[in-house]
Structure formats: structure tokens, C-alpha cells
PDB file of C-alpha atoms in Angstrom:
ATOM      1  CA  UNK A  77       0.000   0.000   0.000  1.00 48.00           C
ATOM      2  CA  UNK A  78       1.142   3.177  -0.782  1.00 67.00           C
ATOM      3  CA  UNK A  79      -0.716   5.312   1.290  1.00 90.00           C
ATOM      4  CA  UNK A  80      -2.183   7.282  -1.479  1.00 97.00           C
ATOM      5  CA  UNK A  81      -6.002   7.558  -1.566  1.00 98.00           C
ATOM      6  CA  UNK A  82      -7.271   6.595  -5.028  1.00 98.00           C
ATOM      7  CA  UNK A  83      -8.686   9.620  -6.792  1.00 98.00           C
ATOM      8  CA  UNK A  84     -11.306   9.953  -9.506  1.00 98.00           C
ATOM      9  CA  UNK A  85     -12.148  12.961 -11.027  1.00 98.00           C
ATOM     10  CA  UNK A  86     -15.043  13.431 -13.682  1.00 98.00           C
ATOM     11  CA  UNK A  87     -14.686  15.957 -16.171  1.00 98.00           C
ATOM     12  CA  UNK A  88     -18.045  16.903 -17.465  1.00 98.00           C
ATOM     13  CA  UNK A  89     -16.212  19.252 -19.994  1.00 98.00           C
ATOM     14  CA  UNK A  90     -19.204  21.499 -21.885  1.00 98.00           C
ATOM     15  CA  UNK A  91     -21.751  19.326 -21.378  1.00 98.00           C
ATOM     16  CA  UNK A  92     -25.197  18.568 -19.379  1.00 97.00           C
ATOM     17  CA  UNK A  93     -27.779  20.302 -18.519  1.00 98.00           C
ATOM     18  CA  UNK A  94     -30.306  20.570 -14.969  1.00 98.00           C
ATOM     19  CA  UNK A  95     -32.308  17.397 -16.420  1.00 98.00           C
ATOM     20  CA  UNK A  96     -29.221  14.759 -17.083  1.00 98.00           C
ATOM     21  CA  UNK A  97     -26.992  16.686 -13.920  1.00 98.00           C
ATOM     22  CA  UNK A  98     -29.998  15.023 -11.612  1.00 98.00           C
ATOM     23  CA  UNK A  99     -30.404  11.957 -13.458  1.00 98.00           C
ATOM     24  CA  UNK A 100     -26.399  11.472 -12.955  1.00 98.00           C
ATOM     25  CA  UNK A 101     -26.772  12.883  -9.439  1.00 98.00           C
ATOM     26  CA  UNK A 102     -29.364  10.101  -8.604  1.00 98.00           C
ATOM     27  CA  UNK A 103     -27.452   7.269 -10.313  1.00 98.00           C
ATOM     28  CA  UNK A 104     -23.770   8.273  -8.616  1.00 98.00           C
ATOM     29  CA  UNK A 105     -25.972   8.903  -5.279  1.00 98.00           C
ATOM     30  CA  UNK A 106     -27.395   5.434  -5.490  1.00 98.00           C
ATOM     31  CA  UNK A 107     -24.610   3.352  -6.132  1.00 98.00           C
ATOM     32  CA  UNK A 108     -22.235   1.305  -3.901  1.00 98.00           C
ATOM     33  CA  UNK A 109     -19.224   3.586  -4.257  1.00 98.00           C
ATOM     34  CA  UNK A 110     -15.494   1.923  -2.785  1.00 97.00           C
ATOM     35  CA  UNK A 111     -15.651   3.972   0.450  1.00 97.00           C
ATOM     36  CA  UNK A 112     -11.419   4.497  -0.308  1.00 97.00           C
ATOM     37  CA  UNK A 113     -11.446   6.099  -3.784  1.00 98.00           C
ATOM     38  CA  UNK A 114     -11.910  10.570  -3.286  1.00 98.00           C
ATOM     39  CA  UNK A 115     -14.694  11.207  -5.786  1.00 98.00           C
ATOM     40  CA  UNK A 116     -14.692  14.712  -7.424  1.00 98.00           C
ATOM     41  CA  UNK A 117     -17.323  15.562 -10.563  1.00 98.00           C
ATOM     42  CA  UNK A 118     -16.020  18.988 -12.726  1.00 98.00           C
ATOM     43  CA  UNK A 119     -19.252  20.789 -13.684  1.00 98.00           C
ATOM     44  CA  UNK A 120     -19.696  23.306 -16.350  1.00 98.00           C
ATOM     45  CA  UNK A 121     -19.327  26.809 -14.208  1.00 98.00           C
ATOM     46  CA  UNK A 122     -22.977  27.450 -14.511  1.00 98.00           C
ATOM     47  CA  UNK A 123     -23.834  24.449 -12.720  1.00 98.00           C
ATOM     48  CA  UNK A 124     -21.408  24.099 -10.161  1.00 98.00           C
ATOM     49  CA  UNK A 125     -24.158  25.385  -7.367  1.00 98.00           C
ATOM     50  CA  UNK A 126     -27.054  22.860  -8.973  1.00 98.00           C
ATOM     51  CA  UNK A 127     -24.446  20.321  -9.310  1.00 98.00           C
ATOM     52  CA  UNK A 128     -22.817  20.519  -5.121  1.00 98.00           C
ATOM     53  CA  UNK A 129     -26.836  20.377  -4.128  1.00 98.00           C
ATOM     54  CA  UNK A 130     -27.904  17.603  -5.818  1.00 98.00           C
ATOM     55  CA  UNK A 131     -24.923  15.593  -5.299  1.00 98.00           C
ATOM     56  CA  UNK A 132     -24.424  13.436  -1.663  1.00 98.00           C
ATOM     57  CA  UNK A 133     -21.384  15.304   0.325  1.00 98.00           C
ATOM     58  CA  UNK A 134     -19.240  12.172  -0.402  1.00 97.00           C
ATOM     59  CA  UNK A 135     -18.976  13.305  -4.084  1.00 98.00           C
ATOM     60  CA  UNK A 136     -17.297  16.549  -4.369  1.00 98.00           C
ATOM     61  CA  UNK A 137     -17.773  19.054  -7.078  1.00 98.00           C
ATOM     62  CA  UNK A 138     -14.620  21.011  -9.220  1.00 99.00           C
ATOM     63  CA  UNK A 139     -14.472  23.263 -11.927  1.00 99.00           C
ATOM     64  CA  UNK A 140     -12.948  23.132 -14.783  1.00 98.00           C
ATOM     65  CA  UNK A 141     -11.051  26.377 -14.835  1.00 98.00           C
ATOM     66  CA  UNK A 142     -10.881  29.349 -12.571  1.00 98.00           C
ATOM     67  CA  UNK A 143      -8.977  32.987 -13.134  1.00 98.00           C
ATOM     68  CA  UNK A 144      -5.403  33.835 -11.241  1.00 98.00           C
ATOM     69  CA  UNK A 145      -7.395  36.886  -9.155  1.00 98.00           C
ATOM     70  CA  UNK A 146     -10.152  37.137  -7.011  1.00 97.00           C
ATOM     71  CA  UNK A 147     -12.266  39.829  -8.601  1.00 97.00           C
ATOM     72  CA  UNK A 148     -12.337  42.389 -11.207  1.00 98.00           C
ATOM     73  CA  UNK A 149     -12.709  43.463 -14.601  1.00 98.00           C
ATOM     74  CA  UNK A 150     -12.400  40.319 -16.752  1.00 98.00           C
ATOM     75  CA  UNK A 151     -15.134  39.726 -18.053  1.00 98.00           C
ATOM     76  CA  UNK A 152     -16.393  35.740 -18.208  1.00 98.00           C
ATOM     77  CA  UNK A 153     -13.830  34.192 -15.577  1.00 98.00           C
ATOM     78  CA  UNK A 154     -14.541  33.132 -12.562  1.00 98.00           C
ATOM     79  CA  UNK A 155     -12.165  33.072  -9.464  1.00 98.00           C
ATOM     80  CA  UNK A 156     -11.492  30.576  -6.483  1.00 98.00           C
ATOM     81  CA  UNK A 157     -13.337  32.773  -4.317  1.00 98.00           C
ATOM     82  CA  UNK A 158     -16.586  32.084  -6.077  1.00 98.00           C
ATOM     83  CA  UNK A 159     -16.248  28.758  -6.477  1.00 98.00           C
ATOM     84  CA  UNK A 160     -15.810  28.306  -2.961  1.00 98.00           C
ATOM     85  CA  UNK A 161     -18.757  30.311  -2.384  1.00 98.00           C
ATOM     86  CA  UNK A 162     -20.776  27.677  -3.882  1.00 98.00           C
ATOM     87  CA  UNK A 163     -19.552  24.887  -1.824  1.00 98.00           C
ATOM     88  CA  UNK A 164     -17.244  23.848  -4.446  1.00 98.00           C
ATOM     89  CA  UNK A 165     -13.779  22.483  -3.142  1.00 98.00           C
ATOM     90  CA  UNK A 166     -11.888  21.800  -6.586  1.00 99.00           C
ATOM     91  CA  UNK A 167     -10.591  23.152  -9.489  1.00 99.00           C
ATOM     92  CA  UNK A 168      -9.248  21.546 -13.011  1.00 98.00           C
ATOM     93  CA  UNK A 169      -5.985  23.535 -14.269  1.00 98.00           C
ATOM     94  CA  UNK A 170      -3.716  23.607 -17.428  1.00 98.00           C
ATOM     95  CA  UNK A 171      -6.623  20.800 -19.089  1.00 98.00           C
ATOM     96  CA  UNK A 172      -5.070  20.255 -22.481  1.00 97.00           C
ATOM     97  CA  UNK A 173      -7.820  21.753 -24.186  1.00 96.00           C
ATOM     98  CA  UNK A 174      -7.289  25.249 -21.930  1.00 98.00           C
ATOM     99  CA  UNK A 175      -3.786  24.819 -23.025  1.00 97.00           C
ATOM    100  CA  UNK A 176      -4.322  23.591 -26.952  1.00 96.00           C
ATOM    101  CA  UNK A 177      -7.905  24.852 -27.780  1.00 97.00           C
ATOM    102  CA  UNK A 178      -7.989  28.211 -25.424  1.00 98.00           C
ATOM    103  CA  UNK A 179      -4.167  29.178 -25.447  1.00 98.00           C
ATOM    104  CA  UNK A 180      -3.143  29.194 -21.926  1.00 98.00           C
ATOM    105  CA  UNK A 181       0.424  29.308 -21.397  1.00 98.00           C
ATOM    106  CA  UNK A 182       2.357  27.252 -19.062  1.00 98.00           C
ATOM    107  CA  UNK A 183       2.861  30.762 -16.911  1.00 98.00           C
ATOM    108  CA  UNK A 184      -0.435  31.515 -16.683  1.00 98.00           C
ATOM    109  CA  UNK A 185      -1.446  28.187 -15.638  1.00 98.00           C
ATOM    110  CA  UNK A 186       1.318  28.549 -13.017  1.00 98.00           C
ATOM    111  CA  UNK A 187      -0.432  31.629 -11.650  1.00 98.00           C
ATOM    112  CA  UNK A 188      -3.554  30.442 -11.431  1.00 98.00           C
ATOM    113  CA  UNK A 189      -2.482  26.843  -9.291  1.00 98.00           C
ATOM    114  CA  UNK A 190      -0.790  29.804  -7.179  1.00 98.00           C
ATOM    115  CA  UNK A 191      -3.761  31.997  -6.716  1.00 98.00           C
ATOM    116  CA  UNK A 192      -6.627  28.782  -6.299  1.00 98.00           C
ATOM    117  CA  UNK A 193      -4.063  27.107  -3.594  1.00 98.00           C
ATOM    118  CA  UNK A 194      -3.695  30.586  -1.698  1.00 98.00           C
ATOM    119  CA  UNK A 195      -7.353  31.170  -1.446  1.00 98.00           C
ATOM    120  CA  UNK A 196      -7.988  26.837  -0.297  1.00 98.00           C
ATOM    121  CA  UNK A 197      -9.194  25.165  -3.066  1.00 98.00           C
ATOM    122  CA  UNK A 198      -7.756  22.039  -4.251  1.00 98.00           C
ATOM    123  CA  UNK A 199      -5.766  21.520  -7.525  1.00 99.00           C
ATOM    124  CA  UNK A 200      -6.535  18.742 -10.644  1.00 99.00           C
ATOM    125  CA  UNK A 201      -3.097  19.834 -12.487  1.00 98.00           C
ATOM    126  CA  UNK A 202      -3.327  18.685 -15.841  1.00 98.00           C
ATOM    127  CA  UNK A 203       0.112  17.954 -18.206  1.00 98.00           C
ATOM    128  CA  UNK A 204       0.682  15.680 -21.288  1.00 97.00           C
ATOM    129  CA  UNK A 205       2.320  15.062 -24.175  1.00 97.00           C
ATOM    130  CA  UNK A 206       0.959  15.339 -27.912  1.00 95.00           C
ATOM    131  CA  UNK A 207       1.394  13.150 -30.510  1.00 92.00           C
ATOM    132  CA  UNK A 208       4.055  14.168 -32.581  1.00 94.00           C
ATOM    133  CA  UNK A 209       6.014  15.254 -29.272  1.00 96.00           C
ATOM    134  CA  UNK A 210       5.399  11.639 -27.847  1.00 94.00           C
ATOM    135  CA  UNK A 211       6.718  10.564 -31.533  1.00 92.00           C
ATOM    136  CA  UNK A 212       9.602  13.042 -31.528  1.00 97.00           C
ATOM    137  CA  UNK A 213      10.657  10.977 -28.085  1.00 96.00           C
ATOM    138  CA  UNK A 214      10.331  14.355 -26.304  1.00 97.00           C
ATOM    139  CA  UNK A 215       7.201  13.427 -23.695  1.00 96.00           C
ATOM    140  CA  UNK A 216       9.719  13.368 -20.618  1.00 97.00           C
ATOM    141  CA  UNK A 217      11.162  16.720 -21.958  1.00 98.00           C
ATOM    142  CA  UNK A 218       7.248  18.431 -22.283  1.00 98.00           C
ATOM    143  CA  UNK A 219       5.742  16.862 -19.390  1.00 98.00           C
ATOM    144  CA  UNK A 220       8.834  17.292 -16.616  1.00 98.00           C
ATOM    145  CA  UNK A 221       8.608  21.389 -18.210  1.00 98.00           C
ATOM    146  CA  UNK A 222       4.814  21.656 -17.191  1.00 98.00           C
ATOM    147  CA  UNK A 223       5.210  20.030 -14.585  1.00 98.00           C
ATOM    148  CA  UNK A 224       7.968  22.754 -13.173  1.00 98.00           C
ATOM    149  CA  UNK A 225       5.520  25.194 -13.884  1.00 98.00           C
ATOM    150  CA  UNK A 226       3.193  24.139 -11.694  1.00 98.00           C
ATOM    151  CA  UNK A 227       5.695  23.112  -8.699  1.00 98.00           C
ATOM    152  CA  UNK A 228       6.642  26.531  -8.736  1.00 98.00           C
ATOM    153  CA  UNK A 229       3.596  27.543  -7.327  1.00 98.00           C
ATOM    154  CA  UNK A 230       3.083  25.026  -4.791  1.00 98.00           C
ATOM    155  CA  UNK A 231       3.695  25.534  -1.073  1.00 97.00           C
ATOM    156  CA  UNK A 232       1.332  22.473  -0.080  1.00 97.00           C
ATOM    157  CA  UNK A 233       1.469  19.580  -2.118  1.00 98.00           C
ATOM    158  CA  UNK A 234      -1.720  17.896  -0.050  1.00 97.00           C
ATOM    159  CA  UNK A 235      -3.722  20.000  -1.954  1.00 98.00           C
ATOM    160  CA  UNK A 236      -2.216  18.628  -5.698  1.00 98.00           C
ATOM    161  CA  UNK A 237      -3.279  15.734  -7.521  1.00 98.00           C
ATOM    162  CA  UNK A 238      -1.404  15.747 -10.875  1.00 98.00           C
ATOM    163  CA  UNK A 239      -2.882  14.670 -13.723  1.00 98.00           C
ATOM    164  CA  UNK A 240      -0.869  12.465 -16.437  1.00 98.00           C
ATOM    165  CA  UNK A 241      -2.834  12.955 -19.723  1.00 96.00           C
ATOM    166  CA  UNK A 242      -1.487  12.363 -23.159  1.00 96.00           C
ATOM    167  CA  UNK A 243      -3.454  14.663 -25.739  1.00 94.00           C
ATOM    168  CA  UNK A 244      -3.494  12.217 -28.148  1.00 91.00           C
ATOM    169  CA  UNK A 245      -5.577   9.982 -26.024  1.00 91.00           C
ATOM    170  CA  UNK A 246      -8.115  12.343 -25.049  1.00 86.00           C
ATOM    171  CA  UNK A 247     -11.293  11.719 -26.553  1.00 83.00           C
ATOM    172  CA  UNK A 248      -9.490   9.448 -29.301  1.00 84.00           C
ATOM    173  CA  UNK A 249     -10.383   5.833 -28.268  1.00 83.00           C
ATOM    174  CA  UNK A 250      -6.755   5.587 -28.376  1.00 83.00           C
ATOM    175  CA  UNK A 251      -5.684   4.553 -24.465  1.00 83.00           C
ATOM    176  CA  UNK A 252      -1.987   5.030 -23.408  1.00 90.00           C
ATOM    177  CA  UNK A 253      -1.405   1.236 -22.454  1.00 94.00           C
ATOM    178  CA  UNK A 254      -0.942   0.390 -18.518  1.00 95.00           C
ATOM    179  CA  UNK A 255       2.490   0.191 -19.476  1.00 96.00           C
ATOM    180  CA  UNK A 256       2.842   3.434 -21.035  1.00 95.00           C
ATOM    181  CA  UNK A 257       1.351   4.917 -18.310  1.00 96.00           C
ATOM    182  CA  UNK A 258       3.126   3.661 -15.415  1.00 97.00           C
ATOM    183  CA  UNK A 259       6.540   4.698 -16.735  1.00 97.00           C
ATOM    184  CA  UNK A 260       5.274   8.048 -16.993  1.00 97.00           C
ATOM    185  CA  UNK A 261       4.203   8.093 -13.831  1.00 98.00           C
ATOM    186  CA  UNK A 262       7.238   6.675 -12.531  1.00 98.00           C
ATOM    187  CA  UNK A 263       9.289   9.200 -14.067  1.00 98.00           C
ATOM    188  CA  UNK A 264       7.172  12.058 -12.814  1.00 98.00           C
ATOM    189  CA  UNK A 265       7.521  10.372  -9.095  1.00 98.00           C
ATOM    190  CA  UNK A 266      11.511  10.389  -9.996  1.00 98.00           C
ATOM    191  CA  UNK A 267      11.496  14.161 -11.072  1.00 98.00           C
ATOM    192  CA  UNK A 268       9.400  15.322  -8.132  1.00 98.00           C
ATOM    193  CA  UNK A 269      12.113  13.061  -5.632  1.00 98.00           C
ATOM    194  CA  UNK A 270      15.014  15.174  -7.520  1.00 98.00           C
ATOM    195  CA  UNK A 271      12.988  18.460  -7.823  1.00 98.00           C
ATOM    196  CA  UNK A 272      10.976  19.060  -4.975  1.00 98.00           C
ATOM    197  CA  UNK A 273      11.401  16.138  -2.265  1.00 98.00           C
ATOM    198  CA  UNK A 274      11.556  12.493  -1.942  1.00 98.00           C
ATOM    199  CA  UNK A 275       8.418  12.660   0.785  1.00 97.00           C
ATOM    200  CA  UNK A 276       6.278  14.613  -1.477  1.00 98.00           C
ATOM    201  CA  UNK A 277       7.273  12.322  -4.689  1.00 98.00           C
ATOM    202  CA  UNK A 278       6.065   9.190  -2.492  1.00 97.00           C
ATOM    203  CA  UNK A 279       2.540  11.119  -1.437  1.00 98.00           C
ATOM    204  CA  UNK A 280       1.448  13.034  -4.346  1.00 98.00           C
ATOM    205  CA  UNK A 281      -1.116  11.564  -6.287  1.00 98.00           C
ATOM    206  CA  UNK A 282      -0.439  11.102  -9.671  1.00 98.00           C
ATOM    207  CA  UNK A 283      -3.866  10.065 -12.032  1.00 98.00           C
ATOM    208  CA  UNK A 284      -3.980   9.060 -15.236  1.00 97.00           C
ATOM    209  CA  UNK A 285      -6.577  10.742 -18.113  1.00 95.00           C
ATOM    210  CA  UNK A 286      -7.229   9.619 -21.614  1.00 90.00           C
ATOM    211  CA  UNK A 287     -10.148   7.683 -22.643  1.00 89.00           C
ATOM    212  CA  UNK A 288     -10.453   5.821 -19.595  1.00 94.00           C
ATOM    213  CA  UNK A 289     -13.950   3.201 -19.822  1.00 94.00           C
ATOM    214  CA  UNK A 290     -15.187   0.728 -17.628  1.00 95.00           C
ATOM    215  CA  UNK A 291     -12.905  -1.698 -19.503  1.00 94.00           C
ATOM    216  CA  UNK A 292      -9.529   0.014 -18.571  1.00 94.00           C
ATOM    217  CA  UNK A 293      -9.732   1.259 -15.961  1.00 97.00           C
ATOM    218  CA  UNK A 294      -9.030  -1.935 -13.714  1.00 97.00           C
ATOM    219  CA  UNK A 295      -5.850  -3.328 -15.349  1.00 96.00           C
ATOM    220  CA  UNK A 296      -4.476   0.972 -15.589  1.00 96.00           C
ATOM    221  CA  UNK A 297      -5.417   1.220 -11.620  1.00 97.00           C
ATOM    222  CA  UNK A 298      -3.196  -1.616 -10.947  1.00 97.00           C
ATOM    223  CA  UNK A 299       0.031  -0.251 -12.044  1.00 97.00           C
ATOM    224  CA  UNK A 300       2.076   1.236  -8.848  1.00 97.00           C
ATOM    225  CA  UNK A 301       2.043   4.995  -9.977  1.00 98.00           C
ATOM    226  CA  UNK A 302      -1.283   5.349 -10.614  1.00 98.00           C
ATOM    227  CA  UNK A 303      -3.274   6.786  -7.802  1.00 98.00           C
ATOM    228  CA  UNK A 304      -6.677   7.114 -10.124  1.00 98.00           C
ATOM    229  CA  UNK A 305      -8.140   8.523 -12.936  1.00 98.00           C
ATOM    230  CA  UNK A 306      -9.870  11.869 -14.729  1.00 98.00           C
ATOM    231  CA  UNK A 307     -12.413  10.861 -16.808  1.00 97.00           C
ATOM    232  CA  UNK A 308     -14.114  12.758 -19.177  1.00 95.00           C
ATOM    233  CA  UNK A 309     -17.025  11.040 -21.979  1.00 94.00           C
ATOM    234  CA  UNK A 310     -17.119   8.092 -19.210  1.00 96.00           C
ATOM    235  CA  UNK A 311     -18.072  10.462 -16.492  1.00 97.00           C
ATOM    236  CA  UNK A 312     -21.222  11.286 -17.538  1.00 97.00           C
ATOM    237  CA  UNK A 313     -22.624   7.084 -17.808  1.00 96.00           C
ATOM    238  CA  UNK A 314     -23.577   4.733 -15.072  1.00 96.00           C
ATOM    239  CA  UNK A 315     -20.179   3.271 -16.461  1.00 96.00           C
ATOM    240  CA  UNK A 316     -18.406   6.355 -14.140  1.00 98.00           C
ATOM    241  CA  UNK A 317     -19.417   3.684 -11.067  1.00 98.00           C
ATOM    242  CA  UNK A 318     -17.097   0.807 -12.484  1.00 98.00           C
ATOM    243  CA  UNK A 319     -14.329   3.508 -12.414  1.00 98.00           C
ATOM    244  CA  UNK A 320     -14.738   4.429  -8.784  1.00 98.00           C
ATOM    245  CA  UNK A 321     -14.853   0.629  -7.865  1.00 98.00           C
ATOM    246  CA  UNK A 322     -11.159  -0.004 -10.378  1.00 98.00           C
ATOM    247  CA  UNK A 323      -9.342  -0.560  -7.148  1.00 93.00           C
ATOM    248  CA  UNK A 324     -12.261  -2.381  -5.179  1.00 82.00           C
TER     249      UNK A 324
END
């Protein structure tokens, strides 16, 4: 045992509305869920209050992004402080598609793990590789660089869960293989022993994102380094339950 509490996140990404939010609600509220695996669901912004009321206070809610202030004049972001507000405990950062669709730099991410750690939320940090940088043999090279990014902004590591995804298995079918995974995890435990300490390389928990499904999840939660998953299509079908239960 490694100590580390499994972790499974949901990603809801742009999708749902009030009607299939409740339905999921009822169906995650209902089920037997492994008592030992942390169980966060990221809502769409707009329904992070509906989401934290209809779900039971074993599930907790994240979003999926959050700004690097607390208030102001920028227009359609919303800040740590007001996720908090509505109960929420969580927040997604540096998701590829922030990073690859929306343009977010490595810096900014940086600043915003900074600002949503300062005011006590907890951090999903998201890094991976792309294809042709995974082809190019540079993934260590990308992923130990984001990575830094973020660890420069951390004080407290209890409130980090890192999150191994390669872009070119999001959404793709295409799974990273328990094999691939693991040694990326394993090298990310190695850098964070030679780059921030040995104690917080051994408790950090390091999950693993990229078309995960009911049918990989088991044999990808048995590999040593990794400590869970973030889900995205999966988390929104009853199949979300088999995830939660990969270690049971």
C-alpha cells in the first residue's frame, strides 16, 4: 500500500444540462461507491451550485477552470473565491484543451495553481504530451517542463493531484497502455524526488486521463504509480461507477 487515496475525477467538460446533472446525481448517489477512492465531478461553471446540491457530500464538485485573481474586470472568468462560495472544493488547471484549444500558457497556468491554492481550493493539475512530441521521443522533456511550472507555485502539495494525460488519447479511443502509463508516472515520481522532495514524490497523487472506460480502468489502476483517474465522456454514464470501484 502506498498510502495514497485513489482519486477519480469526472470531467463533465461542456456538457449537461439541470435534467441529465440530476439523473447522474441520482445514479452516482445510489450506487455502492469503494468507500477508499476521493470522488470529485467537474461541472460546467454554470452548474457548479445545482451540481454541489444535488450531489451526496461524499462526491465533491470542481471546476474546470478558474482565473489567477479574485475579482475584477475580466469579463467571463470566474475566481477561487466564487467557487468556494458555492460549496465547491476543486478546481481543473492547465486541461489540455485550456492549453491547446484556449491558449493558456504554461505561466499563466502557473499563476492560477498559485492563486486557487492561496485562497484553499484544491488543484486537478493537468500535463501531457501530444502526438508528434510523444513521436519526436520528447514526452519526458514536455511533461517534466509543465510540470515545473506548476511546482513553482506550490507551497502544499496535499492539496495537488497531478494529472498524467497524453493529448493524443483524449477523446481518441486511443488509451496510453498500462504500461505506457506507469513509466510516466514513474518518471514524474523520480522528477518530483530530484525536484521538490523524496516525501512529497512518495505522497502526491499522480492520475492518469485519456479515454479511460469501464474496460480500462481496472488493469491501468493496478500499475504502482497510478493513484486514479480523470475521466471525461465516461463520467457522464452509469459506467463512471465501475471507475470508482477499479481498485475495489
Amino acid at each position: 500500500m502506498t498510502g495514497r487515496k485513489f482519486f477519480v475525477g469526472g470531467n463533465w467538460k461542456m456538457n449537461g444540462d439541470k435534467k441529465s446533472i440530476e439523473e447522474l446525481a441520482n445514479t452516482l448517489n445510489n450506487a455502492k461507491l469503494n468507500p477508499d477512492t476521493e470522488v470529485v465531478c467537474g461541472a460546467p461553471p454554470i452548474y457548479l451550485d445545482y451540481a454541489r446540491s444535488k450531489l451526496n457530500p461524499n462526491i465533491d464538485v470542481a471546476a474546470q477552470n478558474c482565473y489567477k485573481v479574485a475579482k475584477g474586470a475580466f469579463t467571463g472568468e470566474i475566481s477561487p473565491a466564487m467557487i468556494k462560495d458555492c460549496g465547491v472544493k476543486w478546481v481543473i488547471l492547465g486541461h489540455s484543451e485550456r492549453r491547446h484549444v484556449f491558449g493558456e500558457s504554461d505561466e499563466l497556468i502557473g499563476q492560477k495553481v498559485a492563486h486557487a491554492l492561496e485562497n484553499g481550493l484544491g488543484v486537478i493539475a493537468c500535463i501531457g504530451e501530444k502526438l508528434d512530441e510523444r513521436e519526436a521521443g520528447i514526452t519526458e522533456k514536455v511533461v517534466f517542463s509543465q510540470t515545473k511550472f506548476i511546482a513553482d507555485n506550490v507551497k502544499d502539495w496535499s492539496k495537488v493531484v497531478l494529472a498524467y494525460e497524453p493529448v493524443w488519447a483524449i477523446g481518441t479511443g486511443k488509451t496510453a497502455s498500462p504500461q505506457q502509463a506507469q513509466e510516466v508516472h514513474d518518471k514524474l515520481r523520480q522528477w518530483m524526488k530530484a525536484n521538490v522532495s523524496e516525501a512529497v514524490a512518495n505522497s502526491v497523487r499522480i492520475i492518469y486521463g485519456g479515454s479511460v472506460t469501464g474496460g480500462t480502468c481496472k488493469e491501468l489502476a493496478s500499475q504502482k504509480d497510478v493513484d486514479g483517474f480523470l475521466v471525461g465522456g465516461a463520467s457522464l454514464k452509469p459506467e463512471f461507477i465501475d471507475i470508482i470501484n477499479a481498485k475495489a
